[in-house]
mmCIF file of C-alpha atoms and ligand atoms in Angstrom:
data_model
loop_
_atom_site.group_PDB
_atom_site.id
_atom_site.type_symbol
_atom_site.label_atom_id
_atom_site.label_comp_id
_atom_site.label_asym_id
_atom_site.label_seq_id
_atom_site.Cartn_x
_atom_site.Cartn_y
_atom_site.Cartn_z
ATOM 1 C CA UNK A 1 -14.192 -12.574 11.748
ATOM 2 C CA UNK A 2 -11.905 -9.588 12.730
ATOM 3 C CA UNK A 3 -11.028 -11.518 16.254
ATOM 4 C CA UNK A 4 -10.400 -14.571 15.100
ATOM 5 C CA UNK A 5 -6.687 -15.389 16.467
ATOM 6 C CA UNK A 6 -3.738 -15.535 13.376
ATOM 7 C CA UNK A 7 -2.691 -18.758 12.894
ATOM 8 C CA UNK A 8 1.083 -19.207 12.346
ATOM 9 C CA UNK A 9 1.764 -17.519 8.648
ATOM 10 C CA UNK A 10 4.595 -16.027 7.282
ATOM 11 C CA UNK A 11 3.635 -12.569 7.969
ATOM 12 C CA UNK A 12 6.913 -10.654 8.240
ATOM 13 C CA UNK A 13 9.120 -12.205 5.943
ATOM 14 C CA UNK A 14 7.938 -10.466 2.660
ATOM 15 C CA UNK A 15 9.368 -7.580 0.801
ATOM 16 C CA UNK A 16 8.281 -3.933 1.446
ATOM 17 C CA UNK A 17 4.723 -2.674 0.045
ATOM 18 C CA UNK A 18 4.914 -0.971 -3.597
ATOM 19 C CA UNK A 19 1.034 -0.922 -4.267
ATOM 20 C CA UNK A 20 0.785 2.721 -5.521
ATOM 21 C CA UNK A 21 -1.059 4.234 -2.590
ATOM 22 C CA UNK A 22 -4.623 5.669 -4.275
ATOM 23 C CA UNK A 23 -5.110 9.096 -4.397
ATOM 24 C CA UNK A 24 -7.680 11.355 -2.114
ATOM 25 C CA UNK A 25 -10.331 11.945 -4.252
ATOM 26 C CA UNK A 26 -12.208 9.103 -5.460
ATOM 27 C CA UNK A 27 -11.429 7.964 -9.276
ATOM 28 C CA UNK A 28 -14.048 6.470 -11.216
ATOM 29 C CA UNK A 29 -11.881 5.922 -13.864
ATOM 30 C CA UNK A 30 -11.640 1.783 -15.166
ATOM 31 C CA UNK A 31 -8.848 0.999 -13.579
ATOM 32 C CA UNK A 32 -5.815 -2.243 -15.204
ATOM 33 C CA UNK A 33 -6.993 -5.373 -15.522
ATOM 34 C CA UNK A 34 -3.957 -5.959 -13.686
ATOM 35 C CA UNK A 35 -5.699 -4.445 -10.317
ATOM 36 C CA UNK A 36 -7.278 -7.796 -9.545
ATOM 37 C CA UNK A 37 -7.266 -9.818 -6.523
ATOM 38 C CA UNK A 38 -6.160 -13.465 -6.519
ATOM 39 C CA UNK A 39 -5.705 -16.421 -4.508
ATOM 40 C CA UNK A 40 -3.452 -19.144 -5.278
ATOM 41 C CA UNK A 41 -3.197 -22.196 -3.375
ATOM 42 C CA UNK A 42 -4.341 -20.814 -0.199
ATOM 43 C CA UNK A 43 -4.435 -23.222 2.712
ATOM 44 C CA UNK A 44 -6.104 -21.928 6.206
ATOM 45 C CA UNK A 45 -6.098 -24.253 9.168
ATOM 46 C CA UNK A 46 -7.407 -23.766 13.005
ATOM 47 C CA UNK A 47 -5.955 -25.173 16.167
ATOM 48 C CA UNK A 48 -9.161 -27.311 17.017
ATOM 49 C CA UNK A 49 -8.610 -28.938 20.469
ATOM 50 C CA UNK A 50 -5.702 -31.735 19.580
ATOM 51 C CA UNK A 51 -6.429 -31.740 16.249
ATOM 52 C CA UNK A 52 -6.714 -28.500 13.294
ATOM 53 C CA UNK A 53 -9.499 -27.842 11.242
ATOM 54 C CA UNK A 54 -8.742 -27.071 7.565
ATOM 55 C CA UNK A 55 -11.047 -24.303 6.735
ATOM 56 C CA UNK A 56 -9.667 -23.375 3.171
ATOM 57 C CA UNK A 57 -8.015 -26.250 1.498
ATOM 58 C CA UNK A 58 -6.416 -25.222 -1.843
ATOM 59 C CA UNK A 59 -8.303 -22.614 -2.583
ATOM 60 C CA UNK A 60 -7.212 -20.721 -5.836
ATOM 61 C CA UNK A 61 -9.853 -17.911 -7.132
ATOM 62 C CA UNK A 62 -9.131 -14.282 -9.295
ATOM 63 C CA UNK A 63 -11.491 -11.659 -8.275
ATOM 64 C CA UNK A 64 -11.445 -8.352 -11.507
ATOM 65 C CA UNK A 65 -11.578 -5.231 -11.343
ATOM 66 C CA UNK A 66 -14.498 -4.164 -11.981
ATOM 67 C CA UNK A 67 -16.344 -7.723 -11.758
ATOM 68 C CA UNK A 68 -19.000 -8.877 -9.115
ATOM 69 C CA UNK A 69 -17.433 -12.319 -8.095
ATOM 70 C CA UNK A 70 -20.359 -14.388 -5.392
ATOM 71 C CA UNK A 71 -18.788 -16.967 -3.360
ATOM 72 C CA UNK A 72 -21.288 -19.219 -2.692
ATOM 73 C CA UNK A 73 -21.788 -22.378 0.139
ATOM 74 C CA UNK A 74 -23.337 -23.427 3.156
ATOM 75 C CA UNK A 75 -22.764 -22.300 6.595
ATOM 76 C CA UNK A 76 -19.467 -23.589 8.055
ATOM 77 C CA UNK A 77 -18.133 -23.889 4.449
ATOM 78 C CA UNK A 78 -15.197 -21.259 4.527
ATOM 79 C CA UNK A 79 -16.409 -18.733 3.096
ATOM 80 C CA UNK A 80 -15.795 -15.685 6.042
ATOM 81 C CA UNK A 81 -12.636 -17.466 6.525
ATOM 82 C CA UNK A 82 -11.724 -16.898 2.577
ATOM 83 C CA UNK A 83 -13.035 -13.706 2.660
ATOM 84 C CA UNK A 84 -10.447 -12.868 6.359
ATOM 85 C CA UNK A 85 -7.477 -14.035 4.214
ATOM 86 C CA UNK A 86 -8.172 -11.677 0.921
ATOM 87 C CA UNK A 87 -8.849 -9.225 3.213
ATOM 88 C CA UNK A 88 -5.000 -9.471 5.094
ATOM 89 C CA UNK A 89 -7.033 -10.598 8.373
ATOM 90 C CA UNK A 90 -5.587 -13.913 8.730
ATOM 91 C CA UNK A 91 -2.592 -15.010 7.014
ATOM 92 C CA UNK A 92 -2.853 -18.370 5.519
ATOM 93 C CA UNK A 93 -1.184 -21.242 6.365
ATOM 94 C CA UNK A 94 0.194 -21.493 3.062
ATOM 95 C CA UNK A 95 -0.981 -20.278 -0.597
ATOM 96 C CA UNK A 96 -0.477 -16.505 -1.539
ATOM 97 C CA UNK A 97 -2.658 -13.368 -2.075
ATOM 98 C CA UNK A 98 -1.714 -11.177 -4.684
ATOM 99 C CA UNK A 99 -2.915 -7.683 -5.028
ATOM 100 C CA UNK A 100 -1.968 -6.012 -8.660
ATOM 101 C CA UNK A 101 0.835 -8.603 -8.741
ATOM 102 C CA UNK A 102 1.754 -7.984 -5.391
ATOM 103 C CA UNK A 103 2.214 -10.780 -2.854
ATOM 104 C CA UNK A 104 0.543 -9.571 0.425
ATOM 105 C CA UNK A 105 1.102 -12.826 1.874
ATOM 106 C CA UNK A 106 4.408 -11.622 3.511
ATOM 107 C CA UNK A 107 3.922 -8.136 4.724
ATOM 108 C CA UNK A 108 4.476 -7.275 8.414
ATOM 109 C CA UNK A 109 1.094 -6.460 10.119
ATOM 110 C CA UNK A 110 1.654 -2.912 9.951
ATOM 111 C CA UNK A 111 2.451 -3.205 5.912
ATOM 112 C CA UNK A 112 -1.002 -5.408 5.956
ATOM 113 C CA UNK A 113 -2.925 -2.341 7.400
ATOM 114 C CA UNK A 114 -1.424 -0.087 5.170
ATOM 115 C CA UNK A 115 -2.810 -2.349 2.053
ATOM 116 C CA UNK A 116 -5.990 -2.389 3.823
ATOM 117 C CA UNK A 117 -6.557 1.129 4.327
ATOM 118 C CA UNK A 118 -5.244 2.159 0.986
ATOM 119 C CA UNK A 119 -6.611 -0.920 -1.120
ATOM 120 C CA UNK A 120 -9.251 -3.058 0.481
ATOM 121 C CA UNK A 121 -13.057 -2.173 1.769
ATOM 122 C CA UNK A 122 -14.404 -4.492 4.001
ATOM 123 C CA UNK A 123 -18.277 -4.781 4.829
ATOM 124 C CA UNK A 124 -18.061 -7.348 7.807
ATOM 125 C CA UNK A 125 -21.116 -9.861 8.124
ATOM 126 C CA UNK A 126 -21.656 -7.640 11.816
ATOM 127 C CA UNK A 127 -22.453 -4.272 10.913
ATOM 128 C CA UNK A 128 -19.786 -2.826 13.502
ATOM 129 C CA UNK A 129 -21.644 1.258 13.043
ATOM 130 C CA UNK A 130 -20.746 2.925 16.235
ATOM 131 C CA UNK A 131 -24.085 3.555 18.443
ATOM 132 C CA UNK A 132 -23.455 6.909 19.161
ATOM 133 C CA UNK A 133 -22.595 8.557 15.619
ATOM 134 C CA UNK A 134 -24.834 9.678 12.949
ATOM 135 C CA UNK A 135 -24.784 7.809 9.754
ATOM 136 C CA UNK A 136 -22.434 11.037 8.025
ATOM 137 C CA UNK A 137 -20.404 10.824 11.231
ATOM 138 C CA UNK A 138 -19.754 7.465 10.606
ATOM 139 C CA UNK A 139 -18.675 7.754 7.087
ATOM 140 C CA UNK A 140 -16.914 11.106 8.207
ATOM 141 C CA UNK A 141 -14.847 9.364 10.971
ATOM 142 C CA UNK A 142 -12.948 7.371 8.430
ATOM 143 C CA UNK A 143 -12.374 9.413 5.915
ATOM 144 C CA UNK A 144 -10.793 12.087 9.018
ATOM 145 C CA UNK A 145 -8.572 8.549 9.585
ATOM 146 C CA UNK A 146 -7.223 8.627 6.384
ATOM 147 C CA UNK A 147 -5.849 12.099 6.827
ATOM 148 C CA UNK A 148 -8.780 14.366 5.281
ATOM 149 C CA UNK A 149 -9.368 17.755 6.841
ATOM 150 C CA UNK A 150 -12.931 17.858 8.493
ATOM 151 C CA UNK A 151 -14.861 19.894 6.077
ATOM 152 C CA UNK A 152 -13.633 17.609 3.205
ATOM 153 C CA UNK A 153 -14.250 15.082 4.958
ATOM 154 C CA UNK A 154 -17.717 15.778 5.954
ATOM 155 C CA UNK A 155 -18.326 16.638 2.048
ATOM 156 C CA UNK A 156 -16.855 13.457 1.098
ATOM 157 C CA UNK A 157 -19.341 11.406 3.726
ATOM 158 C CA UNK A 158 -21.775 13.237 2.192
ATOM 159 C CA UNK A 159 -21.388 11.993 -1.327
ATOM 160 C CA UNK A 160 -20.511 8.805 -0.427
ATOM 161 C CA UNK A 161 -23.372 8.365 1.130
ATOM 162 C CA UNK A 162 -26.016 9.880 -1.599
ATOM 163 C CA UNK A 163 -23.664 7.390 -4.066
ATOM 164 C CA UNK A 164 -25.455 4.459 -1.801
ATOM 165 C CA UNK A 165 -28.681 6.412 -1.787
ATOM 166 C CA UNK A 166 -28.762 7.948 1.420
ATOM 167 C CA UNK A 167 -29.548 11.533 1.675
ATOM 168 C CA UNK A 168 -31.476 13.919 3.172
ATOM 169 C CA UNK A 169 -32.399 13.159 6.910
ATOM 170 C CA UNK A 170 -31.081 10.010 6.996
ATOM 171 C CA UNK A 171 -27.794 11.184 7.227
ATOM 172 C CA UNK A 172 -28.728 12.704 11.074
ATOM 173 C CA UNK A 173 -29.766 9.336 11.934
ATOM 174 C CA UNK A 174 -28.159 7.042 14.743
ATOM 175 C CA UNK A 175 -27.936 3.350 13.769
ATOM 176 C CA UNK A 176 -31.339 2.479 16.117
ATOM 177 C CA UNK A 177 -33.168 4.737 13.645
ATOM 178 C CA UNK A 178 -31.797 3.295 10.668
ATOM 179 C CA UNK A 179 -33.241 -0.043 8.914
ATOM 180 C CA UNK A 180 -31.485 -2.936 7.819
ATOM 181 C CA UNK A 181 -31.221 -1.792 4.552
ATOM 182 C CA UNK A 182 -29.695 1.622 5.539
ATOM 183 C CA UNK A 183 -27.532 0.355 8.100
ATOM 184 C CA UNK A 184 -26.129 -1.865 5.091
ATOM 185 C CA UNK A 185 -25.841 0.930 2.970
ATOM 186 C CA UNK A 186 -24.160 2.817 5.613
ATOM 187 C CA UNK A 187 -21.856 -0.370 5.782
ATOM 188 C CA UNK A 188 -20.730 0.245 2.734
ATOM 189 C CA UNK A 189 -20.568 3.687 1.998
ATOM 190 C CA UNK A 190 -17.571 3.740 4.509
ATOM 191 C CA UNK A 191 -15.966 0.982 2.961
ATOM 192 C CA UNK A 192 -15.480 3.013 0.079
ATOM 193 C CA UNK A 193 -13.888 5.965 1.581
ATOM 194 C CA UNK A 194 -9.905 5.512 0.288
ATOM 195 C CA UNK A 195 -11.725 4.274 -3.022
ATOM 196 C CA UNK A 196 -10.875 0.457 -2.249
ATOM 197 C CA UNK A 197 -9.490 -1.520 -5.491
ATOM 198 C CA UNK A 198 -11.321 -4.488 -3.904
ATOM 199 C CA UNK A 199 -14.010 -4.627 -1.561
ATOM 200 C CA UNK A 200 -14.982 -7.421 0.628
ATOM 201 C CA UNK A 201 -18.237 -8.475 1.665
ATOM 202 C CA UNK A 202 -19.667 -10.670 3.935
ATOM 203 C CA UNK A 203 -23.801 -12.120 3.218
ATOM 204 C CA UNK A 204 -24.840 -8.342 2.692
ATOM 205 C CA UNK A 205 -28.202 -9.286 2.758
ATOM 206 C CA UNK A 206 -28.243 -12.129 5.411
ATOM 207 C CA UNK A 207 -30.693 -9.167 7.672
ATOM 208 C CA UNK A 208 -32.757 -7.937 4.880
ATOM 209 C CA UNK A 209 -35.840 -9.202 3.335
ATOM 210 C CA UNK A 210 -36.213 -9.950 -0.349
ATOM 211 C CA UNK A 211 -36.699 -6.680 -1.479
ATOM 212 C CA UNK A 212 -34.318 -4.863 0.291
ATOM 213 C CA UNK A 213 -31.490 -7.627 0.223
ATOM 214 C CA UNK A 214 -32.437 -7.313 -4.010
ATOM 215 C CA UNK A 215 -31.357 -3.901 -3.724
ATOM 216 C CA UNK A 216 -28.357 -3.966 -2.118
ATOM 217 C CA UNK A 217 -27.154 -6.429 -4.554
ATOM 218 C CA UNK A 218 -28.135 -3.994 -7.454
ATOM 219 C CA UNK A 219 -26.013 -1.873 -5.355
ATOM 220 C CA UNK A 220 -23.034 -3.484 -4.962
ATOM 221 C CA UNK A 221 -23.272 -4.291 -8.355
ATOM 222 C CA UNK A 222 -23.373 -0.525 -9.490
ATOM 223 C CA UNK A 223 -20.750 -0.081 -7.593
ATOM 224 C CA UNK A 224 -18.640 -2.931 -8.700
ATOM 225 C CA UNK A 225 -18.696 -1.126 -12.777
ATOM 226 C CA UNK A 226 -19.033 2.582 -11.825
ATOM 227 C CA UNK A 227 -16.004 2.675 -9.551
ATOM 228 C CA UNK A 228 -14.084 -0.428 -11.335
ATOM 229 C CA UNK A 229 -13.396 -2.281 -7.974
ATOM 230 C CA UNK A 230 -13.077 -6.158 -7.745
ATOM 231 C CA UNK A 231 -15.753 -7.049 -5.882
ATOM 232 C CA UNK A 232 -16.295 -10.205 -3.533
ATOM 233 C CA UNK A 233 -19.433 -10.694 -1.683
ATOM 234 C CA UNK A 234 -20.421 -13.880 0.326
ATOM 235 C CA UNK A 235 -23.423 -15.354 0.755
ATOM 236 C CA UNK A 236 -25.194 -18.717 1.587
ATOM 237 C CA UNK A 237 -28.244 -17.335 -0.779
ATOM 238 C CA UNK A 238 -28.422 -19.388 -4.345
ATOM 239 C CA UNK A 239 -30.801 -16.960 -5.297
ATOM 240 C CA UNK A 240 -27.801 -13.394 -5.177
ATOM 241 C CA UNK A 241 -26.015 -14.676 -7.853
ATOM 242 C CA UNK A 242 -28.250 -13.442 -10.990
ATOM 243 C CA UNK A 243 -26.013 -9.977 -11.201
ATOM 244 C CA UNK A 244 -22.545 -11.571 -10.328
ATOM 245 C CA UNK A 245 -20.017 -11.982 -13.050
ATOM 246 C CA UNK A 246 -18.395 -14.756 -11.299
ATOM 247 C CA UNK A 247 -19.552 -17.611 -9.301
ATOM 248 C CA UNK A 248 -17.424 -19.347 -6.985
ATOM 249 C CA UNK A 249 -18.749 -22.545 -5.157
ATOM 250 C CA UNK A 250 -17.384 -23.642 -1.884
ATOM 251 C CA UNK A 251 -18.267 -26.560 -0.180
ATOM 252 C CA UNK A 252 -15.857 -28.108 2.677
ATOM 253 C CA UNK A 253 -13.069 -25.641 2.382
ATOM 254 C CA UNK A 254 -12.565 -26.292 -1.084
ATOM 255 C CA UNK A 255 -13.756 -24.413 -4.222
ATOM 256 C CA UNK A 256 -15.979 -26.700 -6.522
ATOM 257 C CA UNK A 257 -15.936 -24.648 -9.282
ATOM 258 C CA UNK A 258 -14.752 -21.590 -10.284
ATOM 259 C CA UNK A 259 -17.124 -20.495 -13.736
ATOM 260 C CA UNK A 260 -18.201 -17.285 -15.554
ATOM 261 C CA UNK A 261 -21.862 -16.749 -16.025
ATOM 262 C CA UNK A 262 -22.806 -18.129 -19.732
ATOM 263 C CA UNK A 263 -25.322 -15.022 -20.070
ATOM 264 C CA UNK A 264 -22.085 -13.054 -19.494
ATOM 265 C CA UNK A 265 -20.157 -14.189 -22.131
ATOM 266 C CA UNK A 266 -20.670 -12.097 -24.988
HETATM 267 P P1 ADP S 301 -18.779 -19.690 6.674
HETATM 268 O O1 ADP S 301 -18.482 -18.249 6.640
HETATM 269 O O2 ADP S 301 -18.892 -20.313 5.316
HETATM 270 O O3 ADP S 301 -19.984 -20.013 7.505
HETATM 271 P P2 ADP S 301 -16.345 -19.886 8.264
HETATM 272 O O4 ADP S 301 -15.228 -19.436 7.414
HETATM 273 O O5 ADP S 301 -16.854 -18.945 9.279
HETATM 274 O O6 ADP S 301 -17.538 -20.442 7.342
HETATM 275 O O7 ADP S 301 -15.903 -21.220 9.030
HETATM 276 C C1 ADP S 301 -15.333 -22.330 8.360
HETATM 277 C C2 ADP S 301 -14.986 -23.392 9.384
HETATM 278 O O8 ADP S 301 -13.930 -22.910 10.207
HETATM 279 C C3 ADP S 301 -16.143 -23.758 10.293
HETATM 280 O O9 ADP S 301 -16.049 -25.132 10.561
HETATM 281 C C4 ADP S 301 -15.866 -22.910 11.528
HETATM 282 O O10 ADP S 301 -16.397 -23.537 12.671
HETATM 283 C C5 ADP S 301 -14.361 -22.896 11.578
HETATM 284 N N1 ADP S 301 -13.817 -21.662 12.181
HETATM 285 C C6 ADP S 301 -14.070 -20.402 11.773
HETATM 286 N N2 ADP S 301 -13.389 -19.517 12.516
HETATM 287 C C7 ADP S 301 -12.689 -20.236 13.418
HETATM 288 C C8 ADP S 301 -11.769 -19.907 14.474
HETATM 289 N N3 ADP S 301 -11.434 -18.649 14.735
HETATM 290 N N4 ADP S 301 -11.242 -20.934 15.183
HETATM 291 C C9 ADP S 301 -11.546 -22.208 14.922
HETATM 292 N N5 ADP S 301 -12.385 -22.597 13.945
HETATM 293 C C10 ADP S 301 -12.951 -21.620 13.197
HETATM 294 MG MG1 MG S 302 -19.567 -16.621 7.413
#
C-alpha cells in the first residue's frame, strides 16, 4: 500500500505540526481521550483508465486511545486504502484526518513523516523485515532512526521485543528462521518503537493459522490497553472481532456501520 501513487490532495497547504512530539522512553501511562484518531468525511478516488475509482466514499470513523477498533469487509472493499489515509500515506481526495485535534490532512510530506514517526505505527499487510537482519536488529534499526544511541537502542529492541513475547534465541534469528507468527510479532514490535499514539494494521493474521492468528489478536489487544494506543487493525476475518471494542463495517468504499460491542457496554 506504501507505493501506491498520491492522488491529487491538499498536502501542503495546512498549518505547521504542533502534535507534542512523544518522548524517548516508552510511557505506559493512559494517555487523553483527546489522543484519538478520526476520520471525517474522507473521500479517496483512483485514476482508473478514463474513468476514477472511488475507493473510500464518505467515510467518517473515531479510532480511541486505548480501544481496539476492527474494520471489517471483503477484499477490494477499501479497507488498506482507509487504513493508507489514517496512516498520512495517501492524502484523500477530500475529508480530513485529525490526530489529537490536529488536522493532518494539510501537512507538507515532510510534516506527514514527522507525524508518522513520532505518532503512528504501521504493521503493513507485507511484512517488509529486511532479509539480512536479525529480529533485534530489526527492531534496533529503527529505534537508531529515531535518534537513540546504539546500546539504548539495542536495550530498547530488546524489551520491545520480550513485550511481544519474543526472547531468548529468537532474537538471533533471520526472518527465514522465523514463523509466521514471529515474523508478525516482529512486525509489530518495531511499530512500537517511538511509542505510536495509534497504530495501524493491516489483516495481521491473513498468514497465520487459527491458533496463532488468535494470538496475535490477544496481542494487539494487550497492547491496545497496556500502552493506551488507538488501535486499527484490518481484516476480511468475521471471526477477529470478539476482542475489538469497535467494529467498523465496510462494504463498497463506504462504512455500513460504525457500532460499539453491546458486551462492551458496561
Ligand atoms: P481492501 O484492502 O479492502 O482489499 P483496497 O483498499 O486495497 O481494498 O482497494 C480498494 C479498491 O481500490 C479496489 O477496487 C482496488 O482495486 C482499488 N485500488 C487500490 N489501490 C489502488 C491503486 N493504487 N490504484 C488504483 N486502484 C486501486
Ligand atoms: Mg487490503
Amino acid at each position: 500500500m506504501n507505493d501506491q501513487p498520491r492522488p491529487t490532495g491538499r498536502v501542503g497547504q495546512g498549518p505547521t505540526v504542533v502534535i507534542p512530539v512523544t518522548s524517548e522512553t516508552p510511557s505506559t501511562e493512559a494517555r487523553p481521550a483527546a489522543m484519538s484518531l478520526q476520520l471525517t468525511d474522507i473521500v479517496l478516488t483512483y485514476p482508473d483508465g478514463e474513468r476514477t475509482l472511488t475507493a473510500l466514499d464518505q467515510v467518517s470513523m473515531t479510532a480511541r486511545a486505548g480501544e481496539l477498533t476492527a474494520v471489517v469487509g471483503p477484499s477490494g472493499s477499501g479497507k488498506s486504502s482507509l487504513l493508507a489515509v489514517a496512516a498520512t500515506l495517501i492524502a484523500p481526495s477530500s475529508g480530513r484526518v485529525m490526530l489529537a485535534g490536529q488536522d493532518l490532512t494539510g501537512l507538507s510530506k515532510a510534516e506527514a513523516a514527522k507525524v508518522r514517526l513520532t505518532h503512528i505505527g504501521i504493521v503493513f499487510q507485507q511484512s517488509n523485515l529486511l532479509p539480512s537482519l536479525t529480529a533485534v536488529e530489526q527492531v534496533q534499526v529503527l529505534a537508531h532512526v529515531a535518534g537513540r544511541a546504539p546500546a539504548r537502542s539495542r536495550a530498547q529492541a530488546v524489551e520491545l521485543l520480550e513485550s511481544v513475547g519474543l526472547t531468548g534465541a529468537v532474537l538471533a534469528r533471520r526472518p527465514h528462521q522465523l514463523s509466521g507468527g514471529e515474523r508478525q510479532r516482529v512486525n509489530i514490535a518495531r511499530a512500537l518503537v517511538n511509542s505510536p499514539d495509534v497504530l495501524l494494521v493491516d489483516e495481521p493474521t491473513s498468514s497465520l493459522d487459527t491458533e496463532r492468528g488468535q494470538a496475535v489478536l490477544d496481542l494487539l489487544s494487550r497492547i491496545t490497553r497496556e500502552r493506551s494506543v488507538a488501535t486499527v487493525m484490518v481484516t476480511h476475518n468475521p471471526e477477529h472481532l470478539a476482542g475489538a471494542d469497535q467494529i467498523v463495517r465496510i462494504v463498497d468504499g463506504r462504512i455500513e456501520a460504525e457500532k460499539p460491542l453491546l458486551s462492551n457496554i458496561a
